[in-house]
Short mmCIF file of C-alpha atoms in Angstrom, two decimals:
data_model
loop_
_atom_site.label_atom_id
_atom_site.label_comp_id
_atom_site.label_asym_id
_atom_site.label_seq_id
_atom_site.Cartn_x
_atom_site.Cartn_y
_atom_site.Cartn_z
CA UNK C 137 70.07 9.90 -26.87
CA UNK C 138 68.64 11.39 -23.39
CA UNK C 139 67.64 14.91 -23.65
CA UNK C 140 68.39 17.43 -21.04
CA UNK C 141 66.08 20.39 -20.34
CA UNK C 142 66.93 23.85 -21.03
CA UNK C 143 65.81 27.36 -20.70
CA UNK C 144 62.66 27.98 -18.82
CA UNK C 145 61.47 24.37 -18.65
CA UNK C 146 64.51 23.67 -16.70
CA UNK C 147 63.98 26.40 -14.41
CA UNK C 148 60.38 25.26 -13.92
CA UNK C 149 61.05 21.34 -13.40
CA UNK C 150 62.18 21.65 -9.77
CA UNK C 151 58.78 22.86 -8.82
CA UNK C 152 56.28 20.69 -10.99
CA UNK C 153 55.86 17.93 -8.46
CA UNK C 154 55.81 20.42 -5.36
CA UNK C 155 53.55 22.93 -7.29
CA UNK C 156 50.23 22.92 -5.69
CA UNK C 157 51.97 22.83 -1.86
CA UNK C 158 54.30 25.50 -2.93
CA UNK C 159 51.66 27.57 -4.24
CA UNK C 160 49.73 27.41 -0.97
CA UNK C 161 52.61 27.89 1.20
CA UNK C 162 54.02 30.95 -0.62
CA UNK C 163 50.40 32.23 -0.94
CA UNK C 164 48.99 35.26 0.93
CA UNK C 165 48.57 37.24 3.19
CA UNK C 166 44.99 35.60 3.23
CA UNK C 167 42.65 37.38 5.64
CA UNK C 168 43.58 39.57 8.56
CA UNK C 169 45.56 43.13 9.06
CA UNK C 170 46.89 44.91 12.18
CA UNK C 171 45.88 48.24 12.78
CA UNK C 172 46.96 50.95 15.45
CA UNK C 173 44.25 51.82 17.88
CA UNK C 174 44.23 55.46 19.26
CA UNK C 175 45.89 54.48 22.32
CA UNK C 176 48.71 52.99 20.15
CA UNK C 177 47.65 49.16 21.09
CA UNK C 178 47.12 46.76 18.42
CA UNK C 179 43.87 45.84 17.03
CA UNK C 180 42.92 43.32 14.36
CA UNK C 181 40.24 43.50 11.95
CA UNK C 182 38.88 42.17 8.85
CA UNK C 183 39.75 44.52 6.06
CA UNK C 184 37.68 46.14 3.47
CA UNK C 185 40.15 44.54 0.94
CA UNK C 186 43.26 42.38 1.29
CA UNK C 187 46.28 42.49 -1.00
CA UNK C 188 47.98 39.28 -1.35
CA UNK C 189 50.30 37.71 -3.26
CA UNK C 190 52.56 34.63 -4.12
CA UNK C 191 56.20 34.16 -4.35
CA UNK C 192 57.63 32.97 -8.05
CA UNK C 193 60.66 32.08 -9.67
CA UNK C 194 62.93 35.21 -9.21
CA UNK C 195 59.96 36.95 -8.73
CA UNK C 196 56.48 38.02 -6.82
CA UNK C 197 53.01 38.09 -8.16
CA UNK C 198 50.69 40.49 -5.86
CA UNK C 199 46.84 40.48 -6.38
CA UNK C 200 44.92 44.15 -6.14
CA UNK C 201 41.25 44.93 -6.20
CA UNK C 202 41.46 45.15 -10.19
CA UNK C 203 44.57 43.51 -11.30
CA UNK C 204 47.22 40.96 -10.59
CA UNK C 205 50.52 42.13 -11.31
CA UNK C 206 54.06 40.11 -11.52
CA UNK C 207 57.39 41.32 -11.20
CA UNK C 208 60.62 39.35 -12.11
CA UNK C 209 64.14 39.98 -12.40
CA UNK C 210 65.98 38.02 -15.02
CA UNK C 211 69.44 37.53 -15.19
CA UNK C 212 69.78 40.51 -17.11
CA UNK C 213 69.09 42.30 -13.54
CA UNK C 214 66.36 44.90 -14.46
CA UNK C 215 63.03 44.49 -13.01
CA UNK C 216 60.15 43.50 -15.56
CA UNK C 217 56.68 43.75 -14.39
CA UNK C 218 53.59 42.54 -16.05
CA UNK C 219 49.95 43.49 -15.05
CA UNK C 220 46.52 42.25 -16.09
CA UNK C 221 42.86 42.63 -15.16
CA UNK C 222 41.36 40.30 -13.10
CA UNK C 223 38.61 38.03 -14.15
CA UNK C 224 35.32 39.50 -13.65
CA UNK C 225 34.03 36.32 -12.09
CA UNK C 226 36.71 36.48 -9.18
CA UNK C 227 35.53 40.43 -8.46
CA UNK C 228 32.04 40.32 -8.62
CA UNK C 229 30.62 37.10 -8.26
CA UNK C 230 28.10 36.43 -5.54
CA UNK C 231 29.25 32.87 -4.89
CA UNK C 232 32.61 34.20 -3.77
CA UNK C 233 30.75 35.84 -0.93
CA UNK C 234 29.06 32.70 0.33
CA UNK C 235 30.46 30.95 3.23
CA UNK C 236 31.99 27.42 2.80
CA UNK C 237 32.07 28.47 -0.66
CA UNK C 238 34.11 31.31 -0.92
CA UNK C 239 37.30 29.40 0.18
CA UNK C 240 37.02 27.22 -3.24
CA UNK C 241 37.14 30.33 -5.12
CA UNK C 242 40.18 31.74 -3.12
CA UNK C 243 41.91 28.22 -3.80
CA UNK C 244 40.88 28.11 -7.29
CA UNK C 245 42.26 31.56 -7.95
CA UNK C 246 45.24 30.98 -6.08
CA UNK C 247 45.93 27.78 -8.00
CA UNK C 248 44.96 28.95 -11.45
CA UNK C 249 46.70 32.41 -11.55
CA UNK C 250 49.80 31.09 -9.37
CA UNK C 251 50.17 28.07 -11.83
CA UNK C 252 50.28 30.43 -14.71
CA UNK C 253 52.24 33.26 -13.07
CA UNK C 254 54.87 30.74 -11.87
CA UNK C 255 55.25 29.21 -15.48
CA UNK C 256 55.59 32.85 -16.83
CA UNK C 257 58.29 33.58 -14.27
CA UNK C 258 60.43 30.79 -15.16
CA UNK C 259 60.43 31.88 -18.66
CA UNK C 260 61.50 35.70 -17.61
CA UNK C 261 63.85 34.58 -15.22
CA UNK C 262 65.47 32.11 -17.90
CA UNK C 263 65.30 33.76 -20.83
CA UNK C 264 63.96 37.19 -20.33
CA UNK C 265 60.90 36.82 -22.65
CA UNK C 266 57.19 36.28 -21.58
CA UNK C 267 55.44 33.33 -22.62
CA UNK C 268 51.78 32.74 -23.38
CA UNK C 269 50.77 29.18 -21.40
CA UNK C 270 48.43 27.10 -23.08
CA UNK C 271 45.12 25.91 -21.42
CA UNK C 272 46.35 22.38 -21.81
CA UNK C 273 49.83 22.54 -20.24
CA UNK C 274 48.29 24.50 -17.45
CA UNK C 275 45.41 21.94 -16.99
CA UNK C 276 48.22 19.15 -17.18
CA UNK C 277 50.26 20.55 -14.94
CA UNK C 278 47.57 21.15 -12.19
CA UNK C 279 46.31 17.68 -12.73
CA UNK C 280 49.76 16.19 -11.88
CA UNK C 281 50.57 18.43 -9.56
CA UNK C 282 47.17 18.04 -7.59
CA UNK C 283 47.22 14.20 -8.00
CA UNK C 284 50.82 14.09 -6.25
CA UNK C 285 49.70 16.43 -3.29
CA UNK C 286 46.51 14.53 -2.67
CA UNK C 287 48.43 11.39 -3.06
CA UNK C 288 51.25 12.64 -0.60
CA UNK C 289 49.17 14.14 2.33
CA UNK C 290 45.94 12.04 1.96
CA UNK C 291 46.28 8.76 0.34
CA UNK C 292 49.74 7.72 1.79
CA UNK C 293 48.99 8.41 5.43
CA UNK C 294 45.95 6.41 5.17
CA UNK C 295 47.72 3.38 3.40
CA UNK C 296 50.55 3.54 5.87
CA UNK C 297 48.10 3.49 9.11
CA UNK C 298 46.46 0.48 7.65
CA UNK C 299 49.37 -1.70 8.97
CA UNK C 300 48.11 -0.60 12.62
CA UNK C 301 44.56 -1.71 12.00
CA UNK C 302 45.53 -5.23 13.12
CA UNK C 303 47.19 -4.22 16.11
CA UNK C 304 44.45 -1.75 17.24
CA UNK C 305 40.74 -2.76 17.27
CA UNK C 306 39.81 0.79 17.53
CA UNK C 307 38.91 3.21 14.35
CA UNK C 308 39.52 6.20 16.19
CA UNK C 309 42.93 5.35 17.25
CA UNK C 310 43.74 4.11 13.44
CA UNK C 311 42.22 7.44 12.43
CA UNK C 312 44.40 9.54 14.93
CA UNK C 313 47.67 7.57 13.88
CA UNK C 314 46.92 8.29 10.42
CA UNK C 315 46.44 12.17 10.96
CA UNK C 316 49.87 12.13 13.29
CA UNK C 317 51.50 10.34 9.77
CA UNK C 318 49.75 13.15 8.02
CA UNK C 319 51.54 16.06 9.97
CA UNK C 320 54.67 14.30 10.12
CA UNK C 321 54.83 14.01 6.36
CA UNK C 322 53.82 17.56 6.08
CA UNK C 323 56.25 19.46 8.02
CA UNK C 324 58.83 16.75 6.93
CA UNK C 325 58.08 17.70 3.37
CA UNK C 326 58.33 21.50 4.00
CA UNK C 327 61.72 21.19 5.41
CA UNK C 328 62.91 18.75 2.75
CA UNK C 329 62.11 20.85 0.02
CA UNK C 330 63.38 23.92 1.52
CA UNK C 331 66.91 22.24 1.31
CA UNK C 332 66.83 22.43 -2.50
CA UNK C 333 68.53 25.75 -3.69
CA UNK C 334 65.74 26.69 -6.14
CA UNK C 335 63.00 26.67 -3.65
CA UNK C 336 65.26 28.34 -1.20
CA UNK C 337 65.14 31.43 -3.27
CA UNK C 338 61.39 31.22 -3.77
CA UNK C 339 60.99 30.98 -0.03
CA UNK C 340 63.17 34.10 0.17
CA UNK C 341 60.78 36.03 -2.16
CA UNK C 342 58.02 34.77 0.10
CA UNK C 343 59.82 36.51 2.84
CA UNK C 344 60.07 39.64 0.58
CA UNK C 345 56.20 39.28 -0.32
CA UNK C 346 55.17 39.20 3.32
CA UNK C 347 57.35 42.19 4.30
CA UNK C 348 56.04 44.43 1.53
CA UNK C 349 52.53 43.57 2.49
CA UNK C 350 53.13 44.26 6.09
CA UNK C 351 54.69 47.50 5.47
CA UNK C 352 51.89 48.82 3.07
CA UNK C 353 49.43 47.66 6.04
CA UNK C 354 51.53 49.83 8.47
CA UNK C 355 51.50 52.92 6.03
CA UNK C 356 55.57 52.55 5.69
CA UNK C 357 57.58 54.06 2.81
CA UNK C 358 57.48 51.22 0.33
CA UNK C 359 61.41 51.49 0.06
CA UNK C 360 63.98 48.43 0.63
CA UNK C 361 65.28 49.88 3.71
CA UNK C 362 61.86 50.41 5.52
CA UNK C 363 60.27 47.31 4.25
CA UNK C 364 63.17 45.34 5.49
CA UNK C 365 62.12 46.03 9.03
CA UNK C 366 59.15 43.86 8.83
CA UNK C 367 59.15 40.28 9.92
CA UNK C 368 59.06 37.74 7.11
CA UNK C 369 56.34 35.94 9.26
CA UNK C 370 52.38 37.00 8.56
CA UNK C 371 49.51 36.28 10.19
CA UNK C 372 47.48 35.53 7.16
CA UNK C 373 50.34 33.38 5.38
CA UNK C 374 49.01 30.22 3.06
CA UNK C 375 51.50 28.06 5.28
CA UNK C 376 49.19 28.72 8.19
CA UNK C 377 45.69 27.70 6.21
CA UNK C 378 47.63 24.42 5.08
CA UNK C 379 48.40 23.39 8.77
CA UNK C 380 45.00 23.99 9.62
CA UNK C 381 43.86 21.81 6.92
CA UNK C 382 46.02 18.82 8.13
CA UNK C 383 44.83 19.36 11.69
CA UNK C 384 41.22 19.50 11.01
CA UNK C 385 41.48 16.75 8.58
CA UNK C 386 42.25 14.60 11.45
CA UNK C 387 38.64 15.43 12.72
CA UNK C 388 36.78 14.54 9.56
CA UNK C 389 38.42 11.54 8.85
CA UNK C 390 38.38 10.05 12.48
CA UNK C 391 34.26 10.23 11.89
CA UNK C 392 34.76 7.67 9.22
CA UNK C 393 34.54 3.91 10.05
CA UNK C 394 37.13 2.02 8.62
CA UNK C 395 36.42 -1.65 10.13
CA UNK C 396 35.36 -3.86 7.29
CA UNK C 397 35.34 -1.00 4.74
CA UNK C 398 37.64 -1.96 1.54
CA UNK C 399 40.59 0.07 1.23
CA UNK C 400 39.59 1.93 -2.28
CA UNK C 401 36.79 3.22 -0.65
CA UNK C 402 38.56 4.42 2.26
CA UNK C 403 40.98 6.17 -0.45
CA UNK C 404 38.07 7.58 -2.02
CA UNK C 405 36.75 8.98 1.11
CA UNK C 406 39.83 10.88 1.46
CA UNK C 407 39.96 12.39 -2.04
CA UNK C 408 36.04 13.41 -1.92
CA UNK C 409 36.61 15.26 1.37
CA UNK C 410 39.70 17.20 0.46
CA UNK C 411 37.44 20.31 -0.93
CA UNK C 412 35.23 20.15 2.23
CA UNK C 413 38.06 20.19 4.56
CA UNK C 414 39.53 23.16 2.59
CA UNK C 415 36.28 25.05 2.48
CA UNK C 416 36.08 24.54 6.45
CA UNK C 417 39.79 25.43 6.93
CA UNK C 418 39.27 28.72 5.11
CA UNK C 419 36.25 29.64 7.26
CA UNK C 420 38.50 28.80 10.39
CA UNK C 421 41.10 31.10 9.27
CA UNK C 422 38.42 33.78 8.65
CA UNK C 423 37.25 33.05 12.36
CA UNK C 424 40.49 33.31 13.71
CA UNK C 425 41.04 36.55 11.97
CA UNK C 426 37.93 37.96 13.23
CA UNK C 427 39.00 37.18 16.93
CA UNK C 428 42.76 37.66 16.64
CA UNK C 429 42.77 40.08 19.35
CA UNK C 430 42.01 37.33 21.66
CA UNK C 431 45.05 35.82 23.58
CA UNK C 432 43.60 32.05 23.18
CA UNK C 433 43.04 32.51 19.62
CA UNK C 434 46.58 33.59 18.92
CA UNK C 435 47.90 30.97 21.14
CA UNK C 436 46.36 28.24 18.86
CA UNK C 437 47.25 29.77 15.65
CA UNK C 438 50.78 30.74 16.63
CA UNK C 439 52.02 27.37 15.11
CA UNK C 440 51.48 28.66 11.67
CA UNK C 441 53.79 31.42 12.43
CA UNK C 442 56.26 28.97 13.64
CA UNK C 443 56.06 27.04 10.80
CA UNK C 444 56.76 29.82 8.16
CA UNK C 445 60.20 29.77 9.58
CA UNK C 446 60.23 26.68 7.08
CA UNK C 447 58.71 28.39 4.36
CA UNK C 448 60.28 32.09 4.42
CA UNK C 449 63.81 33.21 4.10
CA UNK C 450 65.17 36.51 4.87
CA UNK C 451 65.21 38.49 1.33
CA UNK C 452 68.07 40.85 0.28
CA UNK C 453 67.31 44.21 -1.01
CA UNK C 454 67.39 43.20 -4.58
CA UNK C 455 64.35 40.80 -3.77
CA UNK C 456 62.88 43.57 -2.01
CA UNK C 457 62.63 45.59 -4.48
CA UNK C 458 61.03 42.93 -6.87
CA UNK C 459 57.95 42.53 -4.13
CA UNK C 460 57.74 46.53 -3.83
CA UNK C 461 57.35 46.81 -7.80
CA UNK C 462 54.93 44.11 -7.84
CA UNK C 463 52.73 45.66 -5.28
CA UNK C 464 53.14 49.16 -6.17
CA UNK C 465 51.77 48.27 -9.56
CA UNK C 466 48.34 46.96 -8.16
CA UNK C 467 48.37 50.07 -5.87
CA UNK C 468 48.56 52.32 -8.94
CA UNK C 469 46.06 50.40 -10.83
CA UNK C 470 43.57 50.62 -7.88
CA UNK C 471 44.15 54.23 -7.59
CA UNK C 472 43.12 54.75 -11.12
CA UNK C 473 40.15 52.38 -11.36
CA UNK C 474 36.59 53.84 -11.15
CA UNK C 475 35.05 52.77 -7.87
CA UNK C 476 32.35 50.80 -9.36
CA UNK C 477 35.26 49.03 -10.71
CA UNK C 478 37.01 48.04 -7.67
CA UNK C 479 35.06 44.94 -6.76
CA UNK C 480 33.38 43.92 -3.53
CA UNK C 481 35.24 43.87 -0.12
CA UNK C 482 37.18 40.64 0.29
CA UNK C 483 35.06 37.67 0.55
#
């Protein structure tokens, strides 16, 4: 007899295979913030600390200096907010400050915290109850989702491009074709999952997250009416980071010869280089942040903002209330924390 999933597993099932790319697309804002100069013109700078977060199932997670907070609205209608201290290693580790290493820490934090919070939000949204996720369940979920993401975005494009190896004798052309296939798969993937009703709501909460953080950075009142005035697009979104990873992978893989190399070794090279590409991608996001006042830099990063039209949706005021509750929880905890416990500036 066939069993049907019920309760929170049913709410989570839609997201499992898409988990890693979904978490990264719905994560952020990452690095830069906009400030007003004395002359009223916009300025861009690296913040002393950046608040960021992630869209969840019927909720939003926010990461502060000292805590991570999650607000979810279950079917009963009230907003439920949970807060917990950030792991000390993520707040004070020297490794988290090193170039080309700090990006790995950011991704680790995004995936581990994001996976756990997404699973908890599924339980709260479906049943109104919080759950404790076992390490084995979380690790297994991440392995499956990471395998799916690497296979879809890195191994599949390589496999499809091998059919052109006989037609083109140039390794460079074959690698460029692989990169083009990867880019098309990435954009098509975002467009297709955005048609699913459950993902649409996550993307709407993604928009609510962006609006709340933008309002906070502009020192605007954190009310649904005021927060709703801001855009669903944000210059530090994880969607932009993923696009950068896809684009620079074309350069990295173009340096690897293909002629006479067995396919298994080519597949292995894609897997091995994924963390390297991600680390470089994070540094490029930071570089763009430091020079975002330059028109050329803004033009280069503009496609990332355009792509957010696929990963965000306009939220309603009930969604904005949830994102505001989560952000206010982090802000309140940071105001109460002793100065020495507030952690270092953003890496």
